[in-house]
Amino acid sequence: MIFEKGWFLHKMNKYAPRGYKFVAIGNDNRIAMQSNEIMGDQKPQGPFVSNISFELLDMVYGGLLTKRGGHINQGSALGEYMLSFDTARLPIKPTDDKDTEHLNGKYLSYQTIVREHSTQLTHIRPIMIRKNALLIQGLLDAKSSLPQHLAERLNKHVNRCVWQTIEKVFNNILICDIKYYQDEYRKKMQQLGIEYDKKSGVVTNEDKSRAKRYEQLSVKLEKLKYDILPRHQKSLTRAESKTPENEIAQARAKERIAQTQAEIDTVKTEQGLLAEPTTNQPARDILYDAFHSHGQPVIPQIAKNPIGQFVYLMQLRERKVKAK
């Protein structure tokens, strides 16, 4: 990756809209907008994910950080080359004709996205965009179909926010500084034991510790279930005759079996907590009246035409009720 994801997102988040932060999603690292207030601890999806990715940044502008030719002024801001596609393009050596066609097609599609965003007028925040975002996230959480006009409206806003933030970063950092600080960031990440996984994002020492602990518990559970517990059960079987000595051994075996079973239950509970899926979905609680009727969860009925969808958005009112 030419553009260091963690470092670049850190720079972008200095200009992030209030209540949001920029994150990278998926194998091509598409840039999305995440809000803890609206999404809880979930990852952004659907309209919250822009059509701008780190793969796009690498292919379209990676050449500015890798080429050594005299056509690029290392002391200038990267933003000066935002429409100089031939100069800024990352030099890639295809393996064959099919690969060449694939890469060229991808590059042209990315260039089209850049041209589209670069020709837009100054971004004006759409009215009621917060309610729009809450409604869309609530419907995503409810696994319901999205109203097309409102979903496209939100995604257009996300795309504009992402691109204009990229422009701000590009215009405020020199090319030579980007190279230097990205290298320093990579070194520091390695020292701290922090890395990026393409699918899941940041992998921290805490994540590694959780994974290691889960593995340790799995080994312990196997030992308890298939070694220790059967051994105590055999001891109980051997002590079945009703002699005074065997009655004492039988009581001890039963006690050990109960202790082992309790330990098995404790290990399973801890494993469940370590692997517990995300359940925090606040959007429907914030728009409580839209997603509940007489205290029961419902799916809002929204018109299919753009005017009807916008009128429904105007009528929405926030009334946060904490989920029980």
C-alpha positions as a LaTeX table, in Angstrom:
\begin{tabular}{lrrr}
\hline
Residue & $x$ (\AA) & $y$ (\AA) & $z$ (\AA) \\
\hline
Met1 & 0.00 & 0.00 & 0.00 \\
Ile2 & 1.52 & 3.34 & $-1.09$ \\
Phe3 & $-0.64$ & 5.53 & 1.12 \\
Glu4 & $-0.24$ & 4.33 & 4.71 \\
Lys5 & $-3.81$ & 3.70 & 5.78 \\
Gly6 & $-3.55$ & 4.42 & 9.50 \\
Trp7 & $-1.50$ & 7.58 & 9.05 \\
Phe8 & $-3.68$ & 8.97 & 6.26 \\
Leu9 & $-6.91$ & 8.29 & 8.15 \\
His10 & $-5.42$ & 10.08 & 11.16 \\
Lys11 & $-4.81$ & 13.13 & 8.97 \\
Met12 & $-8.32$ & 12.91 & 7.49 \\
Asn13 & $-9.93$ & 12.71 & 10.92 \\
Lys14 & $-8.63$ & 16.17 & 11.76 \\
Tyr15 & $-11.23$ & 17.43 & 9.27 \\
Ala16 & $-13.97$ & 14.85 & 9.91 \\
Pro17 & $-17.58$ & 16.10 & 10.32 \\
Arg18 & $-18.67$ & 16.40 & 13.94 \\
Gly19 & $-19.68$ & 13.06 & 15.42 \\
Tyr20 & $-17.98$ & 11.01 & 12.69 \\
Lys21 & $-14.61$ & 9.51 & 11.96 \\
Phe22 & $-13.20$ & 8.10 & 8.74 \\
Val23 & $-12.36$ & 4.38 & 8.59 \\
Ala24 & $-11.32$ & 1.93 & 5.87 \\
Ile25 & $-13.64$ & $-0.97$ & 4.97 \\
Gly26 & $-13.23$ & $-4.13$ & 2.86 \\
Asn27 & $-10.46$ & $-5.64$ & 0.74 \\
Asp28 & $-10.02$ & $-2.51$ & $-1.39$ \\
Asn29 & $-10.06$ & $-0.34$ & 1.77 \\
Arg30 & $-12.93$ & 1.90 & 0.82 \\
Ile31 & $-13.19$ & 4.98 & 3.02 \\
Ala32 & $-16.36$ & 5.16 & 5.12 \\
Met33 & $-17.84$ & 7.44 & 7.77 \\
Gln34 & $-18.46$ & 5.93 & 11.20 \\
Ser35 & $-20.45$ & 7.41 & 14.09 \\
Asn36 & $-20.46$ & 5.71 & 17.49 \\
Glu37 & $-23.62$ & 7.62 & 18.44 \\
Ile38 & $-25.55$ & 6.30 & 15.44 \\
Met39 & $-23.88$ & 2.92 & 14.81 \\
Gly40 & $-22.71$ & 1.93 & 18.27 \\
Asp41 & $-19.70$ & $-0.34$ & 17.85 \\
Gln42 & $-20.73$ & $-1.58$ & 14.41 \\
Lys43 & $-18.75$ & $-1.02$ & 11.24 \\
Pro44 & $-20.21$ & 1.32 & 8.59 \\
Gln45 & $-22.11$ & $-0.30$ & 5.75 \\
Gly46 & $-24.32$ & 0.59 & 2.81 \\
Pro47 & $-24.62$ & 4.33 & 2.08 \\
Phe48 & $-22.07$ & 5.18 & 4.78 \\
Val49 & $-19.31$ & 3.67 & 2.59 \\
Ser50 & $-17.94$ & 5.98 & $-0.12$ \\
Asn51 & $-16.82$ & 5.06 & $-3.62$ \\
Ile52 & $-13.30$ & 6.30 & $-2.81$ \\
Ser53 & $-10.75$ & 3.72 & $-1.67$ \\
Phe54 & $-7.10$ & 3.49 & $-0.76$ \\
Glu55 & $-6.70$ & 1.35 & $-3.88$ \\
Leu56 & $-7.98$ & 4.37 & $-5.84$ \\
Leu57 & $-5.53$ & 6.70 & $-4.08$ \\
Asp58 & $-2.66$ & 4.31 & $-4.75$ \\
Met59 & $-3.43$ & 3.78 & $-8.46$ \\
Val60 & $-4.26$ & 7.41 & $-9.29$ \\
Tyr61 & $-1.74$ & 9.25 & $-7.04$ \\
Gly62 & 0.77 & 6.60 & $-5.96$ \\
Gly63 & 3.26 & 7.74 & $-8.60$ \\
Leu64 & 3.78 & 11.00 & $-6.74$ \\
Leu65 & 5.30 & 9.04 & $-3.86$ \\
Thr66 & 7.23 & 6.45 & $-5.89$ \\
Lys67 & 8.51 & 8.14 & $-9.06$ \\
Arg68 & 11.91 & 9.79 & $-8.98$ \\
Gly69 & 11.56 & 11.77 & $-12.24$ \\
Gly70 & 12.05 & 15.51 & $-12.53$ \\
His71 & 8.39 & 16.12 & $-13.45$ \\
Ile72 & 7.38 & 16.03 & $-9.77$ \\
Asn73 & 8.34 & 18.79 & $-7.34$ \\
Gln74 & 8.84 & 16.98 & $-4.02$ \\
Gly75 & 8.52 & 20.28 & $-2.15$ \\
Ser76 & 5.03 & 21.02 & $-3.45$ \\
Ala77 & 1.71 & 19.95 & $-1.96$ \\
Leu78 & 0.23 & 16.76 & $-3.38$ \\
Gly79 & $-2.94$ & 18.71 & $-4.14$ \\
Glu80 & $-1.19$ & 20.52 & $-7.00$ \\
Tyr81 & $-1.26$ & 17.27 & $-9.00$ \\
Met82 & $-4.87$ & 16.23 & $-8.34$ \\
Leu83 & $-5.83$ & 16.44 & $-12.02$ \\
Ser84 & $-2.37$ & 15.60 & $-13.46$ \\
Phe85 & $-3.29$ & 11.97 & $-13.95$ \\
Asp86 & $-0.43$ & 10.93 & $-16.24$ \\
Thr87 & 2.17 & 12.37 & $-13.86$ \\
Ala88 & 0.53 & 11.11 & $-10.67$ \\
Arg89 & $-0.34$ & 7.59 & $-11.88$ \\
Leu90 & 1.35 & 4.71 & $-10.08$ \\
Pro91 & 3.68 & 2.85 & $-12.49$ \\
Ile92 & 2.52 & $-0.79$ & $-12.52$ \\
Lys93 & 4.05 & $-3.56$ & $-14.61$ \\
Pro94 & 1.29 & $-5.93$ & $-15.77$ \\
Thr95 & 2.10 & $-9.62$ & $-16.09$ \\
Asp96 & 0.25 & $-10.19$ & $-19.38$ \\
Asp97 & $-2.23$ & $-8.59$ & $-21.82$ \\
Lys98 & $-5.24$ & $-9.67$ & $-19.76$ \\
Asp99 & $-3.73$ & $-8.10$ & $-16.64$ \\
Thr100 & $-2.99$ & $-4.93$ & $-18.62$ \\
Glu101 & $-6.60$ & $-4.65$ & $-19.75$ \\
His102 & $-7.87$ & $-5.24$ & $-16.21$ \\
Leu103 & $-5.58$ & $-2.64$ & $-14.62$ \\
Asn104 & $-6.26$ & $-0.04$ & $-17.31$ \\
Gly105 & $-10.01$ & $-0.53$ & $-16.93$ \\
Lys106 & $-9.79$ & $-0.15$ & $-13.16$ \\
Tyr107 & $-7.58$ & 2.94 & $-13.49$ \\
Leu108 & $-10.00$ & 4.60 & $-15.93$ \\
Ser109 & $-12.94$ & 3.93 & $-13.61$ \\
Tyr110 & $-11.04$ & 5.45 & $-10.69$ \\
Gln111 & $-10.06$ & 8.45 & $-12.82$ \\
Thr112 & $-13.74$ & 8.97 & $-13.68$ \\
Ile113 & $-14.61$ & 9.02 & $-9.97$ \\
Val114 & $-11.92$ & 11.62 & $-9.29$ \\
Arg115 & $-13.07$ & 13.82 & $-12.19$ \\
Glu116 & $-16.67$ & 13.61 & $-11.00$ \\
His117 & $-15.79$ & 14.71 & $-7.47$ \\
Ser118 & $-13.27$ & 17.35 & $-8.57$ \\
Thr119 & $-15.80$ & 19.16 & $-10.74$ \\
Gln120 & $-18.44$ & 19.46 & $-7.99$ \\
Leu121 & $-19.20$ & 22.85 & $-6.51$ \\
Thr122 & $-18.46$ & 23.69 & $-2.88$ \\
His123 & $-20.15$ & 21.17 & $-0.63$ \\
Ile124 & $-23.16$ & 22.46 & 1.30 \\
Arg125 & $-24.40$ & 20.29 & 4.14 \\
Pro126 & $-27.85$ & 18.96 & 3.17 \\
Ile127 & $-30.74$ & 19.76 & 5.49 \\
Met128 & $-31.89$ & 17.02 & 7.88 \\
Ile129 & $-28.85$ & 14.87 & 7.03 \\
Arg130 & $-28.63$ & 13.66 & 10.66 \\
Lys131 & $-32.20$ & 12.34 & 10.62 \\
Asn132 & $-31.48$ & 10.85 & 7.19 \\
Ala133 & $-28.46$ & 9.00 & 8.62 \\
Leu134 & $-30.36$ & 7.81 & 11.71 \\
Leu135 & $-33.21$ & 6.46 & 9.60 \\
Ile136 & $-30.91$ & 4.63 & 7.18 \\
Gln137 & $-28.86$ & 3.10 & 10.01 \\
Gly138 & $-32.02$ & 2.06 & 11.83 \\
Leu139 & $-33.27$ & 0.28 & 8.70 \\
Leu140 & $-29.87$ & $-1.38$ & 8.21 \\
Asp141 & $-30.00$ & $-2.63$ & 11.81 \\
Ala142 & $-33.51$ & $-3.94$ & 11.22 \\
Lys143 & $-32.27$ & $-5.68$ & 8.04 \\
Ser144 & $-34.95$ & $-3.87$ & 6.05 \\
Ser145 & $-34.84$ & $-2.53$ & 2.49 \\
Leu146 & $-33.68$ & 1.08 & 2.19 \\
Pro147 & $-35.67$ & 3.95 & 0.63 \\
Gln148 & $-33.73$ & 4.57 & $-2.58$ \\
His149 & $-33.85$ & 8.38 & $-2.64$ \\
Leu150 & $-32.79$ & 8.83 & 1.00 \\
Ala151 & $-30.07$ & 6.18 & 0.71 \\
Glu152 & $-28.63$ & 7.84 & $-2.40$ \\
Arg153 & $-28.89$ & 11.25 & $-0.76$ \\
Leu154 & $-26.86$ & 10.04 & 2.25 \\
Asn155 & $-24.28$ & 8.27 & 0.08 \\
Lys156 & $-23.81$ & 11.42 & $-2.03$ \\
His157 & $-23.16$ & 13.39 & 1.17 \\
Val158 & $-20.65$ & 10.76 & 2.37 \\
Asn159 & $-18.81$ & 10.79 & $-0.98$ \\
Arg160 & $-18.55$ & 14.57 & $-0.92$ \\
Cys161 & $-17.32$ & 14.65 & 2.70 \\
Val162 & $-14.67$ & 12.01 & 2.00 \\
Trp163 & $-13.39$ & 13.64 & $-1.19$ \\
Gln164 & $-13.27$ & 17.17 & 0.19 \\
Thr165 & $-11.41$ & 15.89 & 3.25 \\
Ile166 & $-8.88$ & 14.17 & 0.98 \\
Glu167 & $-8.44$ & 17.47 & $-0.88$ \\
Lys168 & $-7.74$ & 19.25 & 2.42 \\
Val169 & $-5.11$ & 16.68 & 3.39 \\
Phe170 & $-3.51$ & 16.81 & $-0.06$ \\
Asn171 & $-3.39$ & 20.61 & $-0.05$ \\
Asn172 & $-1.87$ & 20.90 & 3.42 \\
Ile173 & 1.00 & 18.41 & 3.26 \\
Leu174 & 4.11 & 18.44 & 1.06 \\
Ile175 & 4.94 & 15.33 & $-0.94$ \\
Cys176 & 8.31 & 14.95 & 0.81 \\
Asp177 & 6.60 & 15.23 & 4.21 \\
Ile178 & 4.09 & 12.53 & 3.31 \\
Lys179 & 6.94 & 10.15 & 2.47 \\
Tyr180 & 8.82 & 10.92 & 5.68 \\
Tyr181 & 5.92 & 10.81 & 8.12 \\
Gln182 & 4.40 & 7.67 & 6.58 \\
Asp183 & 7.72 & 5.85 & 7.01 \\
Glu184 & 7.96 & 7.04 & 10.63 \\
Tyr185 & 4.39 & 5.91 & 11.27 \\
Arg186 & 5.07 & 2.42 & 9.88 \\
Lys187 & 8.15 & 2.05 & 12.09 \\
Lys188 & 6.21 & 3.14 & 15.19 \\
Met189 & 3.35 & 0.75 & 14.39 \\
Gln190 & 5.83 & $-2.15$ & 14.22 \\
Gln191 & 7.45 & $-1.12$ & 17.53 \\
Leu192 & 4.05 & $-1.00$ & 19.25 \\
Gly193 & 2.94 & $-4.31$ & 17.77 \\
Ile194 & 0.03 & $-2.75$ & 15.91 \\
Glu195 & $-0.80$ & $-3.90$ & 12.41 \\
Tyr196 & $-3.56$ & $-3.61$ & 9.82 \\
Asp197 & $-5.55$ & $-6.51$ & 8.52 \\
Lys198 & $-7.20$ & $-5.98$ & 5.11 \\
Lys199 & $-10.59$ & $-7.24$ & 6.21 \\
Ser200 & $-10.89$ & $-6.46$ & 9.90 \\
Gly201 & $-8.91$ & $-3.21$ & 10.09 \\
Val202 & $-6.64$ & $-2.42$ & 13.02 \\
Val203 & $-5.18$ & $-5.37$ & 14.90 \\
Thr204 & $-3.88$ & $-4.23$ & 18.29 \\
Asn205 & $-2.05$ & $-5.96$ & 21.12 \\
Glu206 & $-5.39$ & $-6.16$ & 22.92 \\
Asp207 & $-6.93$ & $-8.03$ & 19.96 \\
Lys208 & $-4.00$ & $-10.45$ & 19.91 \\
Ser209 & $-4.34$ & $-10.99$ & 23.66 \\
Arg210 & $-8.06$ & $-11.76$ & 23.29 \\
Ala211 & $-7.33$ & $-14.27$ & 20.52 \\
Lys212 & $-4.56$ & $-15.89$ & 22.58 \\
Arg213 & $-6.80$ & $-16.08$ & 25.65 \\
Tyr214 & $-9.59$ & $-17.69$ & 23.60 \\
Glu215 & $-7.13$ & $-20.29$ & 22.33 \\
Gln216 & $-5.90$ & $-21.00$ & 25.88 \\
Leu217 & $-9.48$ & $-21.46$ & 27.06 \\
Ser218 & $-10.16$ & $-23.88$ & 24.19 \\
Val219 & $-7.19$ & $-26.04$ & 25.26 \\
Lys220 & $-8.33$ & $-25.92$ & 28.89 \\
Leu221 & $-11.89$ & $-26.85$ & 27.91 \\
Glu222 & $-10.67$ & $-29.86$ & 25.92 \\
Lys223 & $-8.63$ & $-31.04$ & 28.91 \\
Leu224 & $-11.54$ & $-30.61$ & 31.33 \\
Lys225 & $-14.09$ & $-32.35$ & 29.09 \\
Tyr226 & $-12.03$ & $-35.23$ & 27.70 \\
Asp227 & $-9.41$ & $-35.86$ & 30.38 \\
Ile228 & $-10.26$ & $-34.64$ & 33.89 \\
Leu229 & $-14.06$ & $-35.19$ & 33.86 \\
Pro230 & $-13.87$ & $-38.77$ & 32.48 \\
Arg231 & $-11.20$ & $-39.61$ & 35.10 \\
His232 & $-13.49$ & $-38.50$ & 37.95 \\
Gln233 & $-16.41$ & $-40.38$ & 36.39 \\
Lys234 & $-14.32$ & $-43.58$ & 36.34 \\
Ser235 & $-13.45$ & $-43.01$ & 39.99 \\
Leu236 & $-17.16$ & $-42.77$ & 40.78 \\
Thr237 & $-17.86$ & $-46.00$ & 38.89 \\
Arg238 & $-15.16$ & $-47.85$ & 40.81 \\
Ala239 & $-16.62$ & $-46.63$ & 44.13 \\
Glu240 & $-20.17$ & $-47.86$ & 43.49 \\
Ser241 & $-20.20$ & $-50.66$ & 46.09 \\
Lys242 & $-21.62$ & $-49.56$ & 49.46 \\
Thr243 & $-18.69$ & $-50.17$ & 51.79 \\
Pro244 & $-17.78$ & $-47.35$ & 54.22 \\
Glu245 & $-14.49$ & $-46.72$ & 52.41 \\
Asn246 & $-16.17$ & $-46.65$ & 48.99 \\
Glu247 & $-18.93$ & $-44.32$ & 50.20 \\
Ile248 & $-16.27$ & $-41.75$ & 51.13 \\
Ala249 & $-14.53$ & $-42.20$ & 47.75 \\
Gln250 & $-17.91$ & $-41.93$ & 46.00 \\
Ala251 & $-18.70$ & $-38.65$ & 47.74 \\
Arg252 & $-15.28$ & $-37.26$ & 46.84 \\
Ala253 & $-15.72$ & $-38.33$ & 43.19 \\
Lys254 & $-19.15$ & $-36.67$ & 43.00 \\
Glu255 & $-17.73$ & $-33.50$ & 44.51 \\
Arg256 & $-14.88$ & $-33.45$ & 41.98 \\
Ile257 & $-17.29$ & $-34.07$ & 39.11 \\
Ala258 & $-19.44$ & $-31.12$ & 40.24 \\
Gln259 & $-16.36$ & $-28.89$ & 40.56 \\
Thr260 & $-15.11$ & $-29.89$ & 37.10 \\
Gln261 & $-18.53$ & $-29.29$ & 35.55 \\
Ala262 & $-18.70$ & $-25.85$ & 37.19 \\
Glu263 & $-15.24$ & $-25.07$ & 35.81 \\
Ile264 & $-16.36$ & $-26.17$ & 32.33 \\
Asp265 & $-19.36$ & $-23.82$ & 32.54 \\
Thr266 & $-17.11$ & $-20.94$ & 33.67 \\
Val267 & $-14.72$ & $-21.49$ & 30.74 \\
Lys268 & $-17.61$ & $-21.60$ & 28.25 \\
Thr269 & $-19.00$ & $-18.35$ & 29.68 \\
Glu270 & $-15.65$ & $-16.59$ & 29.35 \\
Gln271 & $-15.25$ & $-17.86$ & 25.79 \\
Gly272 & $-18.70$ & $-16.56$ & 24.96 \\
Leu273 & $-17.78$ & $-13.10$ & 26.26 \\
Leu274 & $-14.58$ & $-13.05$ & 24.21 \\
Ala275 & $-16.41$ & $-14.05$ & 21.04 \\
Glu276 & $-19.62$ & $-12.12$ & 21.71 \\
Pro277 & $-20.91$ & $-10.45$ & 18.51 \\
Thr278 & $-21.81$ & $-6.78$ & 18.24 \\
Thr279 & $-25.26$ & $-6.01$ & 19.63 \\
Asn280 & $-25.10$ & $-2.25$ & 20.24 \\
Gln281 & $-27.51$ & $-0.68$ & 17.72 \\
Pro282 & $-28.63$ & 2.74 & 19.01 \\
Ala283 & $-30.23$ & 4.24 & 15.88 \\
Arg284 & $-33.65$ & 2.63 & 16.45 \\
Asp285 & $-33.64$ & 3.76 & 20.08 \\
Ile286 & $-32.89$ & 7.36 & 19.08 \\
Leu287 & $-35.76$ & 7.34 & 16.56 \\
Tyr288 & $-37.89$ & 5.34 & 18.97 \\
Asp289 & $-41.32$ & 6.38 & 17.68 \\
Ala290 & $-40.42$ & 5.44 & 14.08 \\
Phe291 & $-39.22$ & 1.94 & 14.97 \\
His292 & $-41.62$ & 1.05 & 17.79 \\
Ser293 & $-45.37$ & 0.82 & 18.20 \\
His294 & $-46.88$ & 0.21 & 21.65 \\
Gly295 & $-43.43$ & $-0.81$ & 22.86 \\
Gln296 & $-42.95$ & $-3.43$ & 20.13 \\
Pro297 & $-40.35$ & $-3.13$ & 17.33 \\
Val298 & $-41.76$ & $-2.33$ & 13.87 \\
Ile299 & $-40.40$ & $-1.49$ & 10.41 \\
Pro300 & $-41.38$ & 2.03 & 9.22 \\
Gln301 & $-43.58$ & 2.15 & 6.14 \\
Ile302 & $-41.93$ & 4.66 & 3.77 \\
Ala303 & $-43.18$ & 5.77 & 0.37 \\
Lys304 & $-41.27$ & 4.68 & $-2.72$ \\
Asn305 & $-41.29$ & 8.08 & $-4.46$ \\
Pro306 & $-38.66$ & 10.74 & $-3.55$ \\
Ile307 & $-41.22$ & 13.34 & $-2.42$ \\
Gly308 & $-42.95$ & 10.90 & $-0.09$ \\
Gln309 & $-39.61$ & 9.82 & 1.38 \\
Phe310 & $-38.56$ & 13.43 & 2.01 \\
Val311 & $-41.92$ & 14.25 & 3.63 \\
Tyr312 & $-41.50$ & 11.22 & 5.92 \\
Leu313 & $-38.02$ & 12.48 & 6.84 \\
Met314 & $-39.45$ & 15.90 & 7.75 \\
Gln315 & $-41.97$ & 14.28 & 10.09 \\
Leu316 & $-39.37$ & 12.26 & 12.03 \\
Arg317 & $-38.65$ & 13.34 & 15.58 \\
Glu318 & $-35.86$ & 12.17 & 17.84 \\
Arg319 & $-37.02$ & 10.66 & 21.12 \\
Lys320 & $-34.29$ & 8.50 & 22.53 \\
Val321 & $-35.47$ & 5.65 & 24.73 \\
Lys322 & $-32.78$ & 3.48 & 26.24 \\
Ala323 & $-33.18$ & $-0.15$ & 25.30 \\
Lys324 & $-33.92$ & $-2.44$ & 28.26 \\
\hline
\end{tabular}
